[in-house]
Amino acid sequence: AQSVTQLGSHVSVSEGALVLLRCNYSSSVPPYLFWYVQYPNQGLQLLLKYTSAATLVKGINGFEAEFKKSETSFHLTKPSAHMSDAAEYFCAVKGTSGGSYIPTFGRGTSLIVHP
Amino acid sequence: KAGVTQTPRYLIKTRGQQVTLSCSPISGHRSVSWYQQTPGQGLQFLFEYFSETQRNKGNFPGRFSGRQFSNSRSEMNVSTLELGDSALYLCASSSGGASTGELFFGEGSRLTVL
């Protein structure tokens, strides 16, 4: 079984400040991990994904995430927040065995950016 | 390359009615999955179709059903609508082969049940 926990349903930062969105996963096999972003009234868009090639993954819009196996974490960061980053962020895990191609999503973290 | 298209974008129904939502995946994608998104439950997986066959199914009652056509387009149907079915229904497509494959989402169909 696999699961994802996103710590904090809301994260508030000032424009220009560091963004840190936390994600911890549980998986019985080495996982594939994803971060998606959802803007209001839109579907989800892939930010980045970890597929075991490198532990530090760079994505779109200046976001990156580091896979830490010992901590079972895949936290999302961005050095400097922009107003346009305000959105809902979802972490997802997909196991590599068992025939399941469906990812399990976290509950989401709403990022609020103050001017 | 056109993205995932969902129709209709918004719809209002009353309790007891049924609804059909449509999803056209990205050209060449053979997997289509459906999700229900609500503020209280988050993103919940409904079902996945691959090459016209249901490959995975989430924990939803039988009122929720779907199908996939030979051109990979998919429809989902909800019968005997309940107030709790009000949600954003998201469709996602992928190539369906590799487990590393990302999902490409449509903008969703927002269903309101009165």
Coordinates of C-alpha atoms in Angstrom, one line a residue:
Chain A
A1 CA 0.0 0.0 0.0
Q2 CA 1.1 3.5 -0.6
S3 CA 0.2 6.8 1.0
V4 CA 1.1 10.5 1.0
T5 CA 1.0 13.0 3.8
Q6 CA 1.2 16.7 3.1
L7 CA 2.0 18.7 6.2
G8 CA 0.0 21.8 6.4
S9 CA -3.2 22.4 4.4
H10 CA -2.2 26.1 4.1
V11 CA 1.2 27.7 3.8
S12 CA 1.5 31.5 3.8
V13 CA 4.7 33.3 2.6
S14 CA 5.7 36.8 1.6
E15 CA 6.6 37.6 -2.0
G16 CA 10.3 36.9 -2.4
A17 CA 10.5 34.5 0.6
L18 CA 11.4 30.8 0.5
V19 CA 8.7 28.4 -0.3
L20 CA 8.7 25.0 1.4
L21 CA 5.9 22.5 1.0
R22 CA 6.3 19.3 2.8
C23 CA 5.5 15.8 1.6
N24 CA 6.1 12.4 3.2
Y25 CA 5.3 9.2 1.5
S26 CA 4.8 5.6 2.4
S27 CA 5.5 2.9 -0.1
S28 CA 6.5 -0.7 0.1
V29 CA 8.6 -0.4 -3.0
P30 CA 10.9 2.3 -4.4
P31 CA 8.4 4.9 -5.4
Y32 CA 7.9 7.3 -8.3
L33 CA 7.0 10.7 -6.8
F34 CA 5.3 13.7 -8.4
W35 CA 4.3 17.3 -7.5
Y36 CA 1.4 18.8 -9.3
V37 CA 0.0 22.4 -9.2
Q38 CA -3.6 23.4 -9.6
Y39 CA -4.6 27.0 -10.3
P40 CA -8.2 28.1 -9.6
N41 CA -10.8 26.5 -11.9
Q42 CA -8.2 24.5 -13.7
G43 CA -6.9 20.9 -13.8
L44 CA -3.6 19.7 -12.3
Q45 CA -0.3 20.4 -14.1
L46 CA 2.9 18.5 -13.5
L47 CA 5.6 20.5 -11.7
L48 CA 8.2 17.8 -11.5
K49 CA 8.7 14.1 -10.9
Y50 CA 11.3 11.8 -9.3
T51 CA 12.0 8.5 -11.1
S52 CA 15.2 7.5 -9.4
A53 CA 17.6 9.2 -11.9
A54 CA 18.7 11.9 -9.5
T55 CA 17.6 12.8 -5.9
L56 CA 17.4 16.5 -6.6
V57 CA 14.8 17.2 -9.2
K58 CA 14.2 20.5 -10.9
G59 CA 10.8 21.4 -12.3
I60 CA 9.1 24.2 -14.0
N61 CA 8.7 27.8 -12.7
G62 CA 11.8 27.5 -10.5
F63 CA 10.6 24.7 -8.3
E64 CA 12.7 21.8 -7.2
A65 CA 12.3 18.9 -4.8
E66 CA 14.7 16.5 -3.1
F67 CA 14.1 12.8 -2.6
K68 CA 15.3 11.7 0.8
K69 CA 14.8 8.0 1.2
S70 CA 15.9 7.9 4.9
E71 CA 13.3 10.5 5.7
T72 CA 10.7 9.2 3.2
S73 CA 10.3 12.8 2.1
F74 CA 9.9 14.7 -1.1
H75 CA 9.6 18.3 -0.1
L76 CA 9.0 21.0 -2.7
T77 CA 11.0 24.3 -2.5
K78 CA 11.4 27.5 -4.4
P79 CA 14.0 30.1 -3.4
S80 CA 11.8 33.2 -4.0
A81 CA 8.0 33.2 -4.1
H82 CA 6.1 35.1 -6.7
M83 CA 2.5 36.2 -6.5
S84 CA 1.7 33.9 -9.5
D85 CA 2.8 30.9 -7.4
A86 CA -0.4 31.1 -5.3
A87 CA -2.2 27.8 -6.0
E88 CA -2.9 24.4 -4.6
Y89 CA 0.0 21.9 -4.7
F90 CA -0.4 18.2 -4.6
C91 CA 2.2 15.5 -3.9
A92 CA 1.6 12.1 -5.4
V93 CA 3.2 8.7 -5.1
K94 CA 3.1 5.8 -7.5
G95 CA 4.4 2.3 -6.7
T96 CA 6.5 0.5 -9.2
S97 CA 5.0 -2.9 -8.7
G98 CA 1.6 -4.6 -8.3
G99 CA 0.4 -3.5 -11.7
S100 CA -1.1 -0.2 -10.4
Y101 CA -0.5 2.8 -12.6
I102 CA -2.7 5.0 -10.5
P103 CA -0.9 7.5 -8.2
T104 CA -2.1 8.3 -4.7
F105 CA -2.5 12.0 -4.1
G106 CA -2.0 13.9 -0.9
R107 CA -4.7 16.2 0.4
G108 CA -3.0 19.2 -1.1
T109 CA -1.4 22.4 0.3
S110 CA -2.7 25.8 -0.5
L111 CA 0.1 28.3 -1.0
I112 CA -0.8 31.9 -0.2
V113 CA 1.6 34.6 -1.3
H114 CA 1.4 38.0 0.4
P115 CA 2.7 41.2 -1.4
Chain B
K1 CA -0.6 19.1 -29.5
A2 CA -4.1 19.6 -28.1
G3 CA -4.5 18.9 -24.4
V4 CA -7.2 16.9 -22.5
T5 CA -10.6 18.2 -23.2
Q6 CA -13.5 17.8 -20.9
T7 CA -17.1 18.7 -21.6
P8 CA -19.2 20.2 -20.3
R9 CA -17.2 22.5 -18.0
Y10 CA -20.1 23.4 -15.8
L11 CA -23.5 21.8 -15.2
I12 CA -26.3 21.9 -12.7
K13 CA -28.6 18.9 -12.0
T14 CA -31.2 18.0 -9.5
R15 CA -31.3 15.0 -7.2
G16 CA -32.3 11.8 -8.8
Q17 CA -31.2 12.9 -12.3
Q18 CA -28.3 11.3 -14.1
V19 CA -25.3 13.0 -15.8
T20 CA -22.7 12.0 -18.5
L21 CA -19.3 13.7 -18.6
S22 CA -17.0 13.4 -21.6
C23 CA -13.2 13.4 -21.9
S24 CA -11.0 13.5 -25.0
P25 CA -7.4 12.5 -24.1
I26 CA -4.3 13.7 -25.7
S27 CA -3.8 12.1 -29.1
G28 CA -1.9 8.8 -28.7
H29 CA -2.7 8.4 -25.1
R30 CA -4.5 5.1 -24.3
S31 CA -5.1 5.5 -20.6
V32 CA -7.8 7.7 -19.2
S33 CA -8.5 8.0 -15.5
W34 CA -11.2 9.9 -13.6
Y35 CA -11.0 11.7 -10.3
Q36 CA -13.6 13.4 -8.0
Q37 CA -12.3 16.5 -6.2
T38 CA -14.1 17.9 -3.3
P39 CA -13.0 20.3 -0.5
G40 CA -13.6 17.7 2.1
Q41 CA -12.2 14.6 0.5
G42 CA -9.6 15.9 -1.8
L43 CA -8.7 14.0 -5.0
Q44 CA -10.4 10.6 -5.1
F45 CA -9.7 8.1 -7.8
L46 CA -12.8 6.8 -9.6
F47 CA -11.6 4.5 -12.3
E48 CA -9.1 4.0 -15.1
Y49 CA -9.5 2.8 -18.6
F50 CA -6.8 1.5 -20.9
S51 CA -7.6 0.3 -24.5
E52 CA -11.3 0.2 -23.8
T53 CA -11.0 -1.9 -20.7
Q54 CA -11.4 -0.9 -17.1
R55 CA -8.0 -1.5 -15.5
N56 CA -8.5 0.0 -12.0
K57 CA -11.5 1.0 -10.0
G58 CA -11.7 3.2 -6.9
N59 CA -14.1 2.8 -4.0
F60 CA -17.2 4.4 -5.3
P61 CA -20.8 3.0 -5.5
G62 CA -22.1 1.4 -8.6
R63 CA -23.9 4.6 -9.5
F64 CA -20.6 5.8 -10.9
S65 CA -19.7 4.1 -14.2
G66 CA -17.5 4.8 -17.2
R67 CA -16.5 3.5 -20.5
Q68 CA -13.8 4.1 -23.1
F69 CA -14.3 4.1 -26.9
S70 CA -12.0 2.8 -29.6
N71 CA -10.6 6.3 -30.2
S72 CA -9.7 6.5 -26.4
R73 CA -12.3 9.1 -25.6
S74 CA -14.0 8.3 -22.4
E75 CA -17.3 9.0 -20.7
M76 CA -18.3 8.7 -17.1
N77 CA -21.9 8.5 -15.9
V78 CA -23.4 9.1 -12.5
S79 CA -27.0 7.9 -12.0
T80 CA -29.5 8.9 -9.3
L81 CA -27.6 12.0 -8.4
E82 CA -27.2 12.9 -4.7
L83 CA -26.3 16.2 -3.2
G84 CA -22.9 14.8 -2.2
D85 CA -22.0 14.2 -5.8
S86 CA -21.4 17.9 -6.2
A87 CA -17.8 18.1 -7.1
L88 CA -15.1 18.9 -9.7
Y89 CA -14.7 15.8 -11.9
L90 CA -11.2 15.6 -13.4
C91 CA -10.1 13.5 -16.3
A92 CA -6.5 12.6 -16.9
S93 CA -4.7 10.9 -19.7
S94 CA -1.4 9.2 -20.1
S95 CA 0.4 6.9 -22.4
G96 CA -0.5 4.2 -19.9
G97 CA 2.6 2.1 -20.3
A98 CA 5.3 3.1 -17.9
S99 CA 4.6 3.6 -14.3
T100 CA 6.7 6.7 -14.4
G101 CA 4.3 8.3 -16.8
E102 CA 2.8 11.6 -15.7
L103 CA -0.8 12.4 -15.9
F104 CA -2.2 15.2 -18.1
F105 CA -5.3 16.7 -16.7
G106 CA -8.2 18.4 -18.2
E107 CA -9.8 21.5 -16.7
G108 CA -12.6 19.5 -15.2
S109 CA -16.3 19.4 -15.2
R110 CA -17.9 21.1 -12.2
L111 CA -21.1 19.4 -11.3
T112 CA -23.6 21.0 -8.9
V113 CA -26.5 18.9 -7.6
L114 CA -29.5 20.8 -6.2

